[in-house]
Amino acid sequence: MPENHEPKKAPRYGSAALTPPVDVIEDAGGITLYADLPGVSRESLNLHVEAETLTIEAESSLTVPEGLKTSHTEVGLGRFQRVFTLSKELDTEKVSAELAQGVLKLRIPKAEHAKPRRINVKVA
């Protein structure tokens, strides 16, 4: 039987997806979310907000280099999905996103009505 030297593709399991680990940091101006998405390119990343739901969906493109075989694979699925319910205090119209070295950084500022503000007191 001839040997096949084509790189193996990660198995796909229908709608199954990995849950990426996420860190969420809140400050007075909003929240910053960091999600680990190894092997994900900007083109295969889908972020969307609908009502108060943020959805992160992505496909990784990790392949086995030509001439090598895998002896053990733990991240063979290659599909990520995570869904969050957002507070009404956040301004979902002003979400910013950056993807660098497999880490997604999302910044969601607080809405103006939810930001702390100083109240001036008049002397009578």
PDB file of C-alpha atoms in Angstrom:
ATOM      1  CA  MET A   1       0.000   0.000   0.000  1.00  0.00           C
ATOM      2  CA  PRO A   2       1.553   3.381  -0.986  1.00  0.00           C
ATOM      3  CA  GLU A   3       2.204   5.862   1.785  1.00  0.00           C
ATOM      4  CA  ASN A   4       0.133   9.015   1.779  1.00  0.00           C
ATOM      5  CA  HIS A   5       2.260  12.098   2.525  1.00  0.00           C
ATOM      6  CA  GLU A   6      -0.567  14.630   2.596  1.00  0.00           C
ATOM      7  CA  PRO A   7      -0.900  16.477   5.919  1.00  0.00           C
ATOM      8  CA  LYS A   8      -3.727  15.197   8.076  1.00  0.00           C
ATOM      9  CA  LYS A   9      -6.559  17.592   8.707  1.00  0.00           C
ATOM     10  CA  ALA A  10      -8.088  17.946  12.148  1.00  0.00           C
ATOM     11  CA  PRO A  11     -11.244  15.855  12.544  1.00  0.00           C
ATOM     12  CA  ARG A  12     -14.497  17.799  12.499  1.00  0.00           C
ATOM     13  CA  TYR A  13     -17.296  16.857  14.864  1.00  0.00           C
ATOM     14  CA  GLY A  14     -20.335  18.579  13.425  1.00  0.00           C
ATOM     15  CA  SER A  15     -21.357  21.383  15.748  1.00  0.00           C
ATOM     16  CA  ALA A  16     -18.906  20.448  18.538  1.00  0.00           C
ATOM     17  CA  ALA A  17     -16.587  23.255  19.629  1.00  0.00           C
ATOM     18  CA  LEU A  18     -13.883  23.954  22.171  1.00  0.00           C
ATOM     19  CA  THR A  19     -14.560  26.579  24.834  1.00  0.00           C
ATOM     20  CA  PRO A  20     -11.638  29.000  24.812  1.00  0.00           C
ATOM     21  CA  PRO A  21     -10.305  30.103  28.193  1.00  0.00           C
ATOM     22  CA  VAL A  22     -11.194  33.739  28.888  1.00  0.00           C
ATOM     23  CA  ASP A  23     -10.092  36.429  31.346  1.00  0.00           C
ATOM     24  CA  VAL A  24     -12.418  39.393  31.955  1.00  0.00           C
ATOM     25  CA  ILE A  25     -11.113  42.535  33.615  1.00  0.00           C
ATOM     26  CA  GLU A  26     -13.484  45.311  34.681  1.00  0.00           C
ATOM     27  CA  ASP A  27     -12.486  48.896  35.392  1.00  0.00           C
ATOM     28  CA  ALA A  28     -14.402  52.170  35.771  1.00  0.00           C
ATOM     29  CA  GLY A  29     -14.578  52.604  31.985  1.00  0.00           C
ATOM     30  CA  GLY A  30     -15.793  49.138  30.962  1.00  0.00           C
ATOM     31  CA  ILE A  31     -14.549  45.582  30.531  1.00  0.00           C
ATOM     32  CA  THR A  32     -11.625  44.034  28.680  1.00  0.00           C
ATOM     33  CA  LEU A  33     -11.956  40.406  27.648  1.00  0.00           C
ATOM     34  CA  TYR A  34      -8.968  38.231  26.664  1.00  0.00           C
ATOM     35  CA  ALA A  35      -9.680  34.902  24.916  1.00  0.00           C
ATOM     36  CA  ASP A  36      -7.057  32.296  23.955  1.00  0.00           C
ATOM     37  CA  LEU A  37      -7.616  31.272  20.334  1.00  0.00           C
ATOM     38  CA  PRO A  38      -4.468  29.423  19.156  1.00  0.00           C
ATOM     39  CA  GLY A  39      -4.065  29.121  15.401  1.00  0.00           C
ATOM     40  CA  VAL A  40      -6.989  31.438  14.609  1.00  0.00           C
ATOM     41  CA  SER A  41      -6.613  34.047  11.858  1.00  0.00           C
ATOM     42  CA  ARG A  42      -8.603  37.262  11.580  1.00  0.00           C
ATOM     43  CA  GLU A  43     -10.420  35.823   8.555  1.00  0.00           C
ATOM     44  CA  SER A  44     -11.684  32.787  10.483  1.00  0.00           C
ATOM     45  CA  LEU A  45     -12.855  34.807  13.514  1.00  0.00           C
ATOM     46  CA  ASN A  46     -16.507  35.801  13.820  1.00  0.00           C
ATOM     47  CA  LEU A  47     -17.634  38.182  16.576  1.00  0.00           C
ATOM     48  CA  HIS A  48     -21.178  39.417  16.872  1.00  0.00           C
ATOM     49  CA  VAL A  49     -23.408  41.142  19.380  1.00  0.00           C
ATOM     50  CA  GLU A  50     -27.158  40.745  19.265  1.00  0.00           C
ATOM     51  CA  ALA A  51     -29.255  42.363  21.981  1.00  0.00           C
ATOM     52  CA  GLU A  52     -27.249  41.538  25.147  1.00  0.00           C
ATOM     53  CA  THR A  53     -25.441  38.461  23.772  1.00  0.00           C
ATOM     54  CA  LEU A  54     -21.816  38.439  22.623  1.00  0.00           C
ATOM     55  CA  THR A  55     -20.767  35.424  20.544  1.00  0.00           C
ATOM     56  CA  ILE A  56     -17.199  34.465  19.676  1.00  0.00           C
ATOM     57  CA  GLU A  57     -16.797  31.816  16.941  1.00  0.00           C
ATOM     58  CA  ALA A  58     -13.531  30.824  15.305  1.00  0.00           C
ATOM     59  CA  GLU A  59     -11.756  28.082  13.373  1.00  0.00           C
ATOM     60  CA  SER A  60      -8.077  27.366  13.873  1.00  0.00           C
ATOM     61  CA  SER A  61      -5.817  26.466  11.000  1.00  0.00           C
ATOM     62  CA  LEU A  62      -3.301  24.308  12.832  1.00  0.00           C
ATOM     63  CA  THR A  63      -2.014  21.696  10.408  1.00  0.00           C
ATOM     64  CA  VAL A  64       0.676  19.061  10.646  1.00  0.00           C
ATOM     65  CA  PRO A  65       3.754  20.142   8.652  1.00  0.00           C
ATOM     66  CA  GLU A  66       4.578  18.058   5.604  1.00  0.00           C
ATOM     67  CA  GLY A  67       6.656  15.011   6.421  1.00  0.00           C
ATOM     68  CA  LEU A  68       5.594  14.842  10.061  1.00  0.00           C
ATOM     69  CA  LYS A  69       2.970  12.675  11.737  1.00  0.00           C
ATOM     70  CA  THR A  70       1.135  13.349  14.959  1.00  0.00           C
ATOM     71  CA  SER A  71       1.490  10.780  17.694  1.00  0.00           C
ATOM     72  CA  HIS A  72      -0.918  12.559  20.071  1.00  0.00           C
ATOM     73  CA  THR A  73      -3.393  15.389  19.400  1.00  0.00           C
ATOM     74  CA  GLU A  74      -5.304  17.268  22.088  1.00  0.00           C
ATOM     75  CA  VAL A  75      -6.471  20.280  20.096  1.00  0.00           C
ATOM     76  CA  GLY A  76      -7.546  18.489  16.947  1.00  0.00           C
ATOM     77  CA  LEU A  77     -11.047  19.901  16.832  1.00  0.00           C
ATOM     78  CA  GLY A  78     -10.023  23.374  15.688  1.00  0.00           C
ATOM     79  CA  ARG A  79     -13.373  25.093  16.281  1.00  0.00           C
ATOM     80  CA  PHE A  80     -13.996  27.517  19.141  1.00  0.00           C
ATOM     81  CA  GLN A  81     -17.229  29.009  20.442  1.00  0.00           C
ATOM     82  CA  ARG A  82     -18.102  31.072  23.494  1.00  0.00           C
ATOM     83  CA  VAL A  83     -21.279  33.020  24.311  1.00  0.00           C
ATOM     84  CA  PHE A  84     -21.627  35.757  26.946  1.00  0.00           C
ATOM     85  CA  THR A  85     -24.593  37.685  28.296  1.00  0.00           C
ATOM     86  CA  LEU A  86     -23.631  41.345  28.567  1.00  0.00           C
ATOM     87  CA  SER A  87     -24.771  43.845  31.161  1.00  0.00           C
ATOM     88  CA  LYS A  88     -27.053  46.665  30.030  1.00  0.00           C
ATOM     89  CA  GLU A  89     -24.429  49.000  31.476  1.00  0.00           C
ATOM     90  CA  LEU A  90     -22.112  48.208  28.527  1.00  0.00           C
ATOM     91  CA  ASP A  91     -22.148  50.120  25.238  1.00  0.00           C
ATOM     92  CA  THR A  92     -22.229  47.351  22.618  1.00  0.00           C
ATOM     93  CA  GLU A  93     -22.084  49.944  19.808  1.00  0.00           C
ATOM     94  CA  LYS A  94     -18.466  50.761  20.724  1.00  0.00           C
ATOM     95  CA  VAL A  95     -16.834  47.321  20.981  1.00  0.00           C
ATOM     96  CA  SER A  96     -13.217  47.181  19.756  1.00  0.00           C
ATOM     97  CA  ALA A  97     -11.298  43.995  18.984  1.00  0.00           C
ATOM     98  CA  GLU A  98      -7.662  43.028  18.374  1.00  0.00           C
ATOM     99  CA  LEU A  99      -6.196  39.605  17.555  1.00  0.00           C
ATOM    100  CA  ALA A 100      -2.476  39.075  18.140  1.00  0.00           C
ATOM    101  CA  GLN A 101      -0.464  35.865  18.579  1.00  0.00           C
ATOM    102  CA  GLY A 102      -3.530  33.727  19.288  1.00  0.00           C
ATOM    103  CA  VAL A 103      -5.069  36.082  21.860  1.00  0.00           C
ATOM    104  CA  LEU A 104      -8.259  38.029  21.185  1.00  0.00           C
ATOM    105  CA  LYS A 105      -8.641  41.283  23.122  1.00  0.00           C
ATOM    106  CA  LEU A 106     -12.130  42.805  23.237  1.00  0.00           C
ATOM    107  CA  ARG A 107     -12.818  46.161  24.867  1.00  0.00           C
ATOM    108  CA  ILE A 108     -16.423  47.015  25.699  1.00  0.00           C
ATOM    109  CA  PRO A 109     -16.851  50.432  27.314  1.00  0.00           C
ATOM    110  CA  LYS A 110     -19.547  51.300  29.799  1.00  0.00           C
ATOM    111  CA  ALA A 111     -22.515  53.284  28.505  1.00  0.00           C
ATOM    112  CA  GLU A 112     -22.492  56.953  29.446  1.00  0.00           C
ATOM    113  CA  HIS A 113     -25.392  56.503  31.876  1.00  0.00           C
ATOM    114  CA  ALA A 114     -23.456  53.794  33.757  1.00  0.00           C
ATOM    115  CA  LYS A 115     -20.144  55.655  34.127  1.00  0.00           C
ATOM    116  CA  PRO A 116     -19.313  57.150  37.505  1.00  0.00           C
ATOM    117  CA  ARG A 117     -19.791  60.901  37.529  1.00  0.00           C
ATOM    118  CA  ARG A 118     -19.108  63.655  39.954  1.00  0.00           C
ATOM    119  CA  ILE A 119     -22.028  65.713  41.242  1.00  0.00           C
ATOM    120  CA  ASN A 120     -21.324  69.358  41.954  1.00  0.00           C
ATOM    121  CA  VAL A 121     -22.782  70.652  45.192  1.00  0.00           C
ATOM    122  CA  LYS A 122     -23.832  74.295  45.373  1.00  0.00           C
ATOM    123  CA  VAL A 123     -23.416  76.235  48.580  1.00  0.00           C
ATOM    124  CA  ALA A 124     -26.645  77.897  49.680  1.00  0.00           C
TER     125      ALA A 124
END
